[in-house]
Every structure is written in structure tokens, then in C-alpha cells.
Short mmCIF file of N, CA and C in Angstrom, two decimals:
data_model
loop_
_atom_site.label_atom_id
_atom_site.label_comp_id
_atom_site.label_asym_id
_atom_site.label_seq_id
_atom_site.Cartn_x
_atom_site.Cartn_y
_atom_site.Cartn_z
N UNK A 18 22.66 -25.98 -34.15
CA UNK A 18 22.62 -24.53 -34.08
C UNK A 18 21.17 -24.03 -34.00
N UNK A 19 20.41 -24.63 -34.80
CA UNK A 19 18.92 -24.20 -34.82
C UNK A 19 18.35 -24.47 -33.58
N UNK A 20 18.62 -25.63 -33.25
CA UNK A 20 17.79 -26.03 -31.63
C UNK A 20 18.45 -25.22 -30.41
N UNK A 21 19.22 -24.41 -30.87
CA UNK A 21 20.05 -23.68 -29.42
C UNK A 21 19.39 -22.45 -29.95
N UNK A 22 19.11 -21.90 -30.73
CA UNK A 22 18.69 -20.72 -31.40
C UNK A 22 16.99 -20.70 -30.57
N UNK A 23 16.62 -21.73 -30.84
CA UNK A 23 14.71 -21.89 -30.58
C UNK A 23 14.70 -22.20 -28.80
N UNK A 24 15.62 -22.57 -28.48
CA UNK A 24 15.95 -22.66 -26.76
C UNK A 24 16.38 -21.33 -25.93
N UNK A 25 17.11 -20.78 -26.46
CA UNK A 25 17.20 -19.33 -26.31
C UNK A 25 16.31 -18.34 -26.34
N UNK A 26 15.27 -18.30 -27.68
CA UNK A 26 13.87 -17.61 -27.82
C UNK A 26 13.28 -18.38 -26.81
N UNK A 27 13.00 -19.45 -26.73
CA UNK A 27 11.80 -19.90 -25.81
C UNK A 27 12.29 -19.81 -24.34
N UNK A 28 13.30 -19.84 -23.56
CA UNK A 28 13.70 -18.91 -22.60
C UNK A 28 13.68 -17.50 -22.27
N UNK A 29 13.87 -16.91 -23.38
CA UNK A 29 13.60 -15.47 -23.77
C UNK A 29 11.87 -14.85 -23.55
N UNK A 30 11.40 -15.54 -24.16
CA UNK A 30 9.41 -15.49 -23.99
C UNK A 30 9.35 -15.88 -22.93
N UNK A 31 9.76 -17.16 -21.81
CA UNK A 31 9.28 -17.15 -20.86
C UNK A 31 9.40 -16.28 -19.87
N UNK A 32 10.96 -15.50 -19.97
CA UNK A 32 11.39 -14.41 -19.03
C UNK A 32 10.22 -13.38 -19.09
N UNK A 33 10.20 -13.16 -20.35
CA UNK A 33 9.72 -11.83 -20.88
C UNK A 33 7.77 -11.59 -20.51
N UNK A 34 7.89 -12.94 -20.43
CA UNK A 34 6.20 -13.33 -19.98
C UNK A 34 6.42 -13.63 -18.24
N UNK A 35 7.06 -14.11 -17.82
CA UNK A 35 7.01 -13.76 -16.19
C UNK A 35 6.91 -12.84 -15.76
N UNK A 36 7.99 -11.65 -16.21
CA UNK A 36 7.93 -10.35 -15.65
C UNK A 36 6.62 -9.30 -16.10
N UNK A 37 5.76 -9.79 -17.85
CA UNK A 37 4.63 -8.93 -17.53
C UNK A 37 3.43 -9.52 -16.57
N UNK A 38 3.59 -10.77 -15.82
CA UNK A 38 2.79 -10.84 -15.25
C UNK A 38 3.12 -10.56 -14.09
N UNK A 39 4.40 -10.48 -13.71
CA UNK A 39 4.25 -9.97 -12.35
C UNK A 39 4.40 -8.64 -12.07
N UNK A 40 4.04 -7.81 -13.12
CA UNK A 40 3.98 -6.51 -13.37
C UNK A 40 2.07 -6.08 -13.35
N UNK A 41 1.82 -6.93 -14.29
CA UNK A 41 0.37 -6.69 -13.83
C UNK A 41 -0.54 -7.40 -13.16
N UNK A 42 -0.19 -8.33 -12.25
CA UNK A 42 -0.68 -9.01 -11.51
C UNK A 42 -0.52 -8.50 -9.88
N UNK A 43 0.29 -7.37 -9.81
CA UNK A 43 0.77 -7.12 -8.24
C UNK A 43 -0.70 -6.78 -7.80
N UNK A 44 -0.95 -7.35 -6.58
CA UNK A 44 -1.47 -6.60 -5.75
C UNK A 44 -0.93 -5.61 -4.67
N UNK A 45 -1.84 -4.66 -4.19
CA UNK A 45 -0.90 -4.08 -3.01
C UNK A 45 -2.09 -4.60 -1.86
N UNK A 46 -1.41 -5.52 -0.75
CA UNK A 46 -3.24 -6.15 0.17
C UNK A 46 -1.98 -7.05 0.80
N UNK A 47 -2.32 -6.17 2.44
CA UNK A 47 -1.10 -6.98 3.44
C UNK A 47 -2.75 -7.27 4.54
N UNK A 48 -2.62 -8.59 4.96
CA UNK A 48 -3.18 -8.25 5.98
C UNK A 48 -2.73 -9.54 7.15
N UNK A 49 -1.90 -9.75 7.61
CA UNK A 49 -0.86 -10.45 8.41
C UNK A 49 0.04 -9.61 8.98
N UNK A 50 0.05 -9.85 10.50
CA UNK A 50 0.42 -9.09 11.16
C UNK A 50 -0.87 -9.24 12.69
N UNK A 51 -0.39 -8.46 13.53
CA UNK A 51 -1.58 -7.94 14.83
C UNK A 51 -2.51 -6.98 13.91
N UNK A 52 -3.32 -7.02 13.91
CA UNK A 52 -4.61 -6.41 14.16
C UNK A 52 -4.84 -5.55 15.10
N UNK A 53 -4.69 -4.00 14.89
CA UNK A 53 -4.35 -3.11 15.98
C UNK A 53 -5.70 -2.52 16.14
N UNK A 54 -5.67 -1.13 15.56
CA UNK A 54 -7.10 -0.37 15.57
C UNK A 54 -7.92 -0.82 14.45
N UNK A 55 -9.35 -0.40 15.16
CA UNK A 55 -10.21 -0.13 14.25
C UNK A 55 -11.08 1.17 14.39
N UNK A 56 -11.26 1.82 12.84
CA UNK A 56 -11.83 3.20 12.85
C UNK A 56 -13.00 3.09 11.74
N UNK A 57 -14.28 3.61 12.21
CA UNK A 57 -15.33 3.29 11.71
C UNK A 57 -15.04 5.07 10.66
N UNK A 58 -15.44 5.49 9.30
CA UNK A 58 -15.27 6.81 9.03
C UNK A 58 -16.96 7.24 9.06
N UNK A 59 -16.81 8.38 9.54
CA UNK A 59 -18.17 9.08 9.86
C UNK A 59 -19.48 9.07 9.33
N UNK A 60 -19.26 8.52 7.83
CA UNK A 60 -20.80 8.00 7.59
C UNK A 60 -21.21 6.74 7.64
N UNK A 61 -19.76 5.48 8.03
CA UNK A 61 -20.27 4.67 8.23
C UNK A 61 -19.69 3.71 6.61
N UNK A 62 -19.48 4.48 5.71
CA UNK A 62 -19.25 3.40 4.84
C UNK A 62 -17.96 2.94 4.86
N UNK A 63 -16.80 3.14 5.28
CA UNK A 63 -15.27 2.60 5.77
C UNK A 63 -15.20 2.34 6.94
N UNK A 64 -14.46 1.04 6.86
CA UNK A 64 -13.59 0.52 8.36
C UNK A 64 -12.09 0.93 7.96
N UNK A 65 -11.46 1.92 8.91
CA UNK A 65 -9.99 1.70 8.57
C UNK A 65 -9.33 0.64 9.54
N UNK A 66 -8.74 -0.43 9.25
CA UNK A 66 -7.72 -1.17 10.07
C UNK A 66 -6.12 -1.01 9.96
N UNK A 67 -5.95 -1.37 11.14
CA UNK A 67 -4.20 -0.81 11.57
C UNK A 67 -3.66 -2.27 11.95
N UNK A 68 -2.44 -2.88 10.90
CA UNK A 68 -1.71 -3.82 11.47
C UNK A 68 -0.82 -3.53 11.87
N UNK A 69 0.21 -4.41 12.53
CA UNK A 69 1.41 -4.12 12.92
C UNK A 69 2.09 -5.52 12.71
N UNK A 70 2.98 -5.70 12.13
CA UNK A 70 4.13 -7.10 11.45
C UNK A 70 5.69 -6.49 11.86
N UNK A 71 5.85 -7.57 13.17
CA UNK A 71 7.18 -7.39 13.45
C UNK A 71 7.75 -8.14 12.76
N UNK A 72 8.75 -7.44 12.43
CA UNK A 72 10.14 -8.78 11.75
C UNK A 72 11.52 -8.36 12.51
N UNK A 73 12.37 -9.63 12.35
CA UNK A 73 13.78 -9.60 12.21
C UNK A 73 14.43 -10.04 14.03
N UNK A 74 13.47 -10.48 14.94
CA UNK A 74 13.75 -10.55 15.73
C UNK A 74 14.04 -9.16 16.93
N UNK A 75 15.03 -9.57 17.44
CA UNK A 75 15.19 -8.03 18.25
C UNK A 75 16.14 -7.09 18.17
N UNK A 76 16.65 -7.69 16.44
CA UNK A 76 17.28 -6.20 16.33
C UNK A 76 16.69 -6.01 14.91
N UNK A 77 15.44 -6.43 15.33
CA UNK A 77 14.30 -6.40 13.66
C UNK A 77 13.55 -4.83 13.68
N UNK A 78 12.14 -4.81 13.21
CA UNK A 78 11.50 -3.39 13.41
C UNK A 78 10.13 -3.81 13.25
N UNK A 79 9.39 -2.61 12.92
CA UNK A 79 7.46 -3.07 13.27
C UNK A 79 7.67 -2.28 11.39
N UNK A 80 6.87 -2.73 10.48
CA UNK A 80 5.58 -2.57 9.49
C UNK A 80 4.47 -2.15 9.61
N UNK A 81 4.11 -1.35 9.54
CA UNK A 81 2.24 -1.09 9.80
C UNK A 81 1.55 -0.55 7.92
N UNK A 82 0.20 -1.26 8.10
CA UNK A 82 -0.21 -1.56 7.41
C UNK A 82 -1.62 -0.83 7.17
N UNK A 83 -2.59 -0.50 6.44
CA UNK A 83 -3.41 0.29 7.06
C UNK A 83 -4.90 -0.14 5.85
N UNK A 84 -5.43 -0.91 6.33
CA UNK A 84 -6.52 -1.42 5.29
C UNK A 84 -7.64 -0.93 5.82
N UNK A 85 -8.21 -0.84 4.44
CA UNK A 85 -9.80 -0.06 4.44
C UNK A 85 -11.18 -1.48 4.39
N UNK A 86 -11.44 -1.28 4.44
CA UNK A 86 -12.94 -2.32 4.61
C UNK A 86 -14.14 -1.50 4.36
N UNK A 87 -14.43 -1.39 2.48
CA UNK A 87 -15.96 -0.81 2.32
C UNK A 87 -17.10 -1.12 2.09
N UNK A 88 -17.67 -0.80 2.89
CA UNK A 88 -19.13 -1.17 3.44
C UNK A 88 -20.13 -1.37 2.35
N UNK A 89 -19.93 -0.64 1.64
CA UNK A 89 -20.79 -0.31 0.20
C UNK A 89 -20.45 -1.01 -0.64
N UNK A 90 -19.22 -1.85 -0.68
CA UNK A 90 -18.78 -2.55 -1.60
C UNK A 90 -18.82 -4.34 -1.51
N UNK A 91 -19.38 -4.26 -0.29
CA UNK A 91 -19.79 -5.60 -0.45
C UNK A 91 -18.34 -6.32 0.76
N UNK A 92 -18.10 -5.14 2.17
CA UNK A 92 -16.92 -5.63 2.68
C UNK A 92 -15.69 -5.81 2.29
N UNK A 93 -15.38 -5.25 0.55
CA UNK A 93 -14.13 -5.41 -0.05
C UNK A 93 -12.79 -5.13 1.19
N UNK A 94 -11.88 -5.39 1.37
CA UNK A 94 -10.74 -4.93 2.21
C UNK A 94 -9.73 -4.56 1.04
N UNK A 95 -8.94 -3.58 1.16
CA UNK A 95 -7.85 -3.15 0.07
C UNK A 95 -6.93 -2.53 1.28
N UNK A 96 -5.61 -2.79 0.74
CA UNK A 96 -4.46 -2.20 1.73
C UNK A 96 -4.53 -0.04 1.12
N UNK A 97 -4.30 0.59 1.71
CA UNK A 97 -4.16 1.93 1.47
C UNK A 97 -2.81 2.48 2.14
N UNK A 98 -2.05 2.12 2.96
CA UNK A 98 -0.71 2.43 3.30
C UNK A 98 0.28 1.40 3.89
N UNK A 99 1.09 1.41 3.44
CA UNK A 99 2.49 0.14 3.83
C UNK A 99 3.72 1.33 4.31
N UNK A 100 3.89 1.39 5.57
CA UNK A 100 5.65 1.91 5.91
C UNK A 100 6.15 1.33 7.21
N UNK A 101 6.79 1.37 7.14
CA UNK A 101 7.99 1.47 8.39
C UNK A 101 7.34 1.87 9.88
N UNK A 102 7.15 1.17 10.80
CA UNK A 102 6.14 1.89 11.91
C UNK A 102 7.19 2.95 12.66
N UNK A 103 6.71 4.33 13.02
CA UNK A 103 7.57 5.28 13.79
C UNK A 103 6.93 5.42 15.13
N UNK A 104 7.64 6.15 15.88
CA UNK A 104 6.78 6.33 17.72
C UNK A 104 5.72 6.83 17.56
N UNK A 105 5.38 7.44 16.35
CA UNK A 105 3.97 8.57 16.71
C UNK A 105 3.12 7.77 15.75
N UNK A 106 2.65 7.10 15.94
CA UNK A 106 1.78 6.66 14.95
C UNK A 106 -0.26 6.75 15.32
N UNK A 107 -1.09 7.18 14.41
CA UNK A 107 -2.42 6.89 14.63
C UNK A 107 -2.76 7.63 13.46
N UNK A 108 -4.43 7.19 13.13
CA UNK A 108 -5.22 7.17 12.09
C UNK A 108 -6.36 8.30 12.84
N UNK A 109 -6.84 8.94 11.61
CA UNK A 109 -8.02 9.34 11.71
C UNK A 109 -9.01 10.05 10.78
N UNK A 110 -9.99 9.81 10.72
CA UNK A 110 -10.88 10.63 9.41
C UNK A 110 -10.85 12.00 9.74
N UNK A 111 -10.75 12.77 8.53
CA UNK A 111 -10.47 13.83 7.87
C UNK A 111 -12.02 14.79 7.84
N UNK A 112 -12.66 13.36 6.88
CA UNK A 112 -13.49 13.23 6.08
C UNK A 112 -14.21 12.18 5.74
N UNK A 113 -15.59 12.27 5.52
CA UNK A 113 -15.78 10.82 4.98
C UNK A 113 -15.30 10.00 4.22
N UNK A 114 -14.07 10.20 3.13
CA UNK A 114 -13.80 9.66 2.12
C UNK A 114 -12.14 9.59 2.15
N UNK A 115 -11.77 10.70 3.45
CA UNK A 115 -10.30 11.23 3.39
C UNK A 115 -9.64 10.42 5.01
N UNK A 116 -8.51 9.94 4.91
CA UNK A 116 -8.25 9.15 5.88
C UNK A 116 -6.91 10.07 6.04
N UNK A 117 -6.71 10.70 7.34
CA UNK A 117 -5.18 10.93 7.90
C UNK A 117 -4.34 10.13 8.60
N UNK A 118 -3.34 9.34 8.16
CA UNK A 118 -2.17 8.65 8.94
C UNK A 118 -1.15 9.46 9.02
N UNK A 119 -1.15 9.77 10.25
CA UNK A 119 0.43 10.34 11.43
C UNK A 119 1.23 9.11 11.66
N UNK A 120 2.25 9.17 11.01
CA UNK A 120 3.68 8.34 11.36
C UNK A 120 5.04 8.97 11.27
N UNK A 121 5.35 9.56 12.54
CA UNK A 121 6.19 10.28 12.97
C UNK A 121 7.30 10.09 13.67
N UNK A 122 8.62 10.01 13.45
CA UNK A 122 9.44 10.08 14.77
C UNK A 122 11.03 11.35 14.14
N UNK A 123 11.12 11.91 15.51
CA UNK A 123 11.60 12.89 15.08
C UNK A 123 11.78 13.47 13.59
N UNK A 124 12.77 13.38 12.63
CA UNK A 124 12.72 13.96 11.89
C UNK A 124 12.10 13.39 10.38
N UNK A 125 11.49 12.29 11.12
CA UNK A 125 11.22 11.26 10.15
C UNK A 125 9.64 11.15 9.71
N UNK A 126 9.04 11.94 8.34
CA UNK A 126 7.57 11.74 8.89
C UNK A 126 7.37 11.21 8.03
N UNK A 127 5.90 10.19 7.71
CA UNK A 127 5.41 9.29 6.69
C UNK A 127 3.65 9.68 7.07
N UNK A 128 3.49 10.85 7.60
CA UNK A 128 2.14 11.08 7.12
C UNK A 128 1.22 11.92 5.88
N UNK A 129 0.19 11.36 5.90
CA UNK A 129 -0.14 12.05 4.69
C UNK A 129 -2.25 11.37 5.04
N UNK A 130 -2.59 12.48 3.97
CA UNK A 130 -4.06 12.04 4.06
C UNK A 130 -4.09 11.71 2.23
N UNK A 131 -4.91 10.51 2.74
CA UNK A 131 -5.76 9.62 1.59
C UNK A 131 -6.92 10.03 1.48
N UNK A 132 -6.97 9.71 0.39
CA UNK A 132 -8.77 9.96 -0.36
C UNK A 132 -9.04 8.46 -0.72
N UNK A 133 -9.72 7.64 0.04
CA UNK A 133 -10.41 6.77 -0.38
C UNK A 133 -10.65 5.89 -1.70
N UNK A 134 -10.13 4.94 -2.29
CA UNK A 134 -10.48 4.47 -3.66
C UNK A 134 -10.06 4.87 -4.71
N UNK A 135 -8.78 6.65 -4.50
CA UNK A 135 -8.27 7.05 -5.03
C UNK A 135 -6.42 7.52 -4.49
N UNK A 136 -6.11 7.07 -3.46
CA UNK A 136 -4.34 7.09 -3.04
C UNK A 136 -4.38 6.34 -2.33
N UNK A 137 -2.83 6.09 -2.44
CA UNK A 137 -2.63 4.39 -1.66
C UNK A 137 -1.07 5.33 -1.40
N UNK A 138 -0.43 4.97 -0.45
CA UNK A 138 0.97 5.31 0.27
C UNK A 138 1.86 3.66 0.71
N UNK A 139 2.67 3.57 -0.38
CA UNK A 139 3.79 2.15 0.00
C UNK A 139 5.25 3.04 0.13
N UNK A 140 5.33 2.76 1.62
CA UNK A 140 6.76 3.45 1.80
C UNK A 140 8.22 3.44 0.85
N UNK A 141 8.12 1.69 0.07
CA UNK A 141 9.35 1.25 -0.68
C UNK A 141 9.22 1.76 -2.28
N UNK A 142 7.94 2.09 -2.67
CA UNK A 142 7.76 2.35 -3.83
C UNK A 142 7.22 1.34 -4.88
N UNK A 143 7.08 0.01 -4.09
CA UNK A 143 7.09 -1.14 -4.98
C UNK A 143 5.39 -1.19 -5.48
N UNK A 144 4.60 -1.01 -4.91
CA UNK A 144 3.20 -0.73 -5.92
C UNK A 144 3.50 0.64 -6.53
N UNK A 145 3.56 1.38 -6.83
CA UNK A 145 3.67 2.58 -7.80
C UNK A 145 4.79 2.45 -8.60
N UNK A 146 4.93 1.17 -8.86
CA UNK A 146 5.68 0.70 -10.15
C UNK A 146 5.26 -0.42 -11.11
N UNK A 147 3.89 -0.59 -10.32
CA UNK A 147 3.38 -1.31 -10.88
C UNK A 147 2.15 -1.16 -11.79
N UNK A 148 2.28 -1.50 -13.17
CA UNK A 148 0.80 -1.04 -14.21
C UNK A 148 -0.41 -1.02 -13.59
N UNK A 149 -0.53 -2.18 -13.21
CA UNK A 149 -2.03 -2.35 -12.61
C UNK A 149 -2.54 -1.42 -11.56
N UNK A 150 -1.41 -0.62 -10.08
CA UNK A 150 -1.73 -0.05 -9.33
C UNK A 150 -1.93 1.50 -10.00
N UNK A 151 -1.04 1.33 -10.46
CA UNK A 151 -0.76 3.08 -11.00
C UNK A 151 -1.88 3.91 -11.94
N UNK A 152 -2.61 2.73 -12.58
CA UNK A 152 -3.47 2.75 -13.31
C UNK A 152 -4.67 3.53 -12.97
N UNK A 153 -4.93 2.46 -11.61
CA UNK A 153 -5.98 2.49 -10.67
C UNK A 153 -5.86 3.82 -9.69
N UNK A 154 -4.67 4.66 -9.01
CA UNK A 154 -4.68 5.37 -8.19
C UNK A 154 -3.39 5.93 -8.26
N UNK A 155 -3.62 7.26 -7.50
CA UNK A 155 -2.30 7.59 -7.08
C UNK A 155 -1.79 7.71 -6.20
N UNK A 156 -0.37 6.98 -6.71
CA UNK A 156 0.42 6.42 -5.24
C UNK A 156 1.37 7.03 -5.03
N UNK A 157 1.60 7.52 -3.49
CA UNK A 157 2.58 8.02 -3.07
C UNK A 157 3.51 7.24 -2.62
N UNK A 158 4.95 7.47 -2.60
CA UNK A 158 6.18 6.55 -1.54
C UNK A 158 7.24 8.11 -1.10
N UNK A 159 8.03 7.66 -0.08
CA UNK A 159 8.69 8.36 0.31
C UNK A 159 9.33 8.78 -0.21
N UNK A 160 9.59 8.76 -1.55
CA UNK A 160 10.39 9.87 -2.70
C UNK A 160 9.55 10.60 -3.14
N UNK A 161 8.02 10.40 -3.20
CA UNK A 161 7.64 11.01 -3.99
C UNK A 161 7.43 12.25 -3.82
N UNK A 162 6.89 13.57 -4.54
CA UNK A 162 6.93 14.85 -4.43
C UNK A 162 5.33 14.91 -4.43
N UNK A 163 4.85 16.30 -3.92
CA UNK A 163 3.32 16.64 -3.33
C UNK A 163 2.72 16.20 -3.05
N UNK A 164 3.28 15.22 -1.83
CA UNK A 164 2.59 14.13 -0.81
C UNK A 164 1.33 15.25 -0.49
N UNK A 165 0.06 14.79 0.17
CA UNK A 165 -1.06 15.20 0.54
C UNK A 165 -1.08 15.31 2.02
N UNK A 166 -0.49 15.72 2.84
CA UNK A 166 -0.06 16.11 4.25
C UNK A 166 -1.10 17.10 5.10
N UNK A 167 -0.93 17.05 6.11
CA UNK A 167 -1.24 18.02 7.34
C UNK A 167 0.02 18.35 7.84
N UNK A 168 -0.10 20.01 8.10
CA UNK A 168 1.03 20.30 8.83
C UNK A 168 0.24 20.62 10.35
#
């Protein structure tokens, strides 16, 4: 009875210790896929890059991906938006620090402008559930409310 008792806890801790690490261990950083655009932002200290990751074959869909590369930071790359690719899609600075992604198809929009080092946009929600991201920035997903938009 005792050794089923201490097998149970020690299954129990290991669960319980997997899931805080994969709670604070997520990264959000895609960079697989085509390599689409590149956008230098106006003073020069960001590269924005645009992937594109088809899946599922041909009755699959496109991913686009949208990583920053800062200059000042020693070339760091960090992902800043993950969704669903739509027909209207393109990037562009705002601002030096503020990035606009248009991803549009008819009634369907997933754009919004970022601020640099401070919002990140994952269409599924799965980094803004995570300690470590949430911590760090604020993240929008397609539920969320007072997305940062252009109309």
C-alpha cells in the first residue's frame, strides 16, 4: 500500500513539474517556412521578416509568421505575429518602433499594429497563455478585445 501511495505522488510531481515547465519555458519564435519580405524600419534599428509555412497539402492552408531582427540588440530575431495567411496580406512601419500587419480577406481581418519589444499577435492564443510571454508583453489573439488596429 505504501509503495503504490509514493508511486502515485511521484507520478503526480512529475506531471505537475512537466506542465510548469512547459508553461514557462514556451517560446513564441517560428522561423521555418519561405522567407518572404524583408522591411528595414526607418531608423534602421529593425528588420521585419515575413514567412510563409504551407501545410496540409492541397486541401492544407499558408501560416505567416512575422519576425523582427534588432539591430541594437546584437541581431536578436523574436517572432511578433503568428496567423492564418489571408489574400490581403503586407507589412509596414508605422513608426520606428510600431509595425502594421494587414491580413485581410473579406470579412476576416487579423490586422493590427505592434509596438516593438512590447506586443506580439498569435492568432490561436497559445503564447498569451503562457507565464513567461505574458509577463514580457502584451499579447493579442483573435479573441482578444482592444486589438491596436488601423481602420
Amino acid at each position: 500500500m505504501k509503495k503504490t501511495v509514493v508511486v502515485i505522488f511521484i507520478g503526480l510531481v512529475c506531471i505537475v513539474a512537466f506542465l510548469v515547465y512547459k508553461n514557462l519555458s514556451y517560446e513564441f519564435n517560428f522561423d521555418k517556412g519561405i522567407k518572404d519580405t524583408e522591411l528595414l524600419s526607418p531608423s534602421g534599428d529593425y528588420t521585419a521578416q515575413v514567412y510563409f509555412h504551407y501545410y496540409g497539402g492541397a486541401a492544407g492552408g499558408v501560416n505567416v509568421y512575422v519576425n523582427i531582427i534588432s539591430h541594437t540588440e546584437n541581431n536578436v530575431e523574436s517572432t511578433v505575429y503568428a496567423s492564418d495567411a489571408k489574400s490581403n496580406f503586407r507589412i509596414e512601419w508605422t513608426d520606428n518602433n510600431k509595425l502594421y500587419v494587414k491580413n485581410v480577406s473579406g470579412n476576416e481581418d487579423r490586422s493590427i499594429i505592434l509596438t516593438i519589444g512590447k506586443d506580439i499577435y498569435d492568432e490561436r492564443g497559445k503564447a498569451c497563455s503562457k507565464y513567461k510571454i505574458s509577463k514580457k508583453y502584451s499579447c493579442y489573439s483573435k479573441k482578444s478585445k482592444n486589438i491596436p488596429i488601423i481602420n
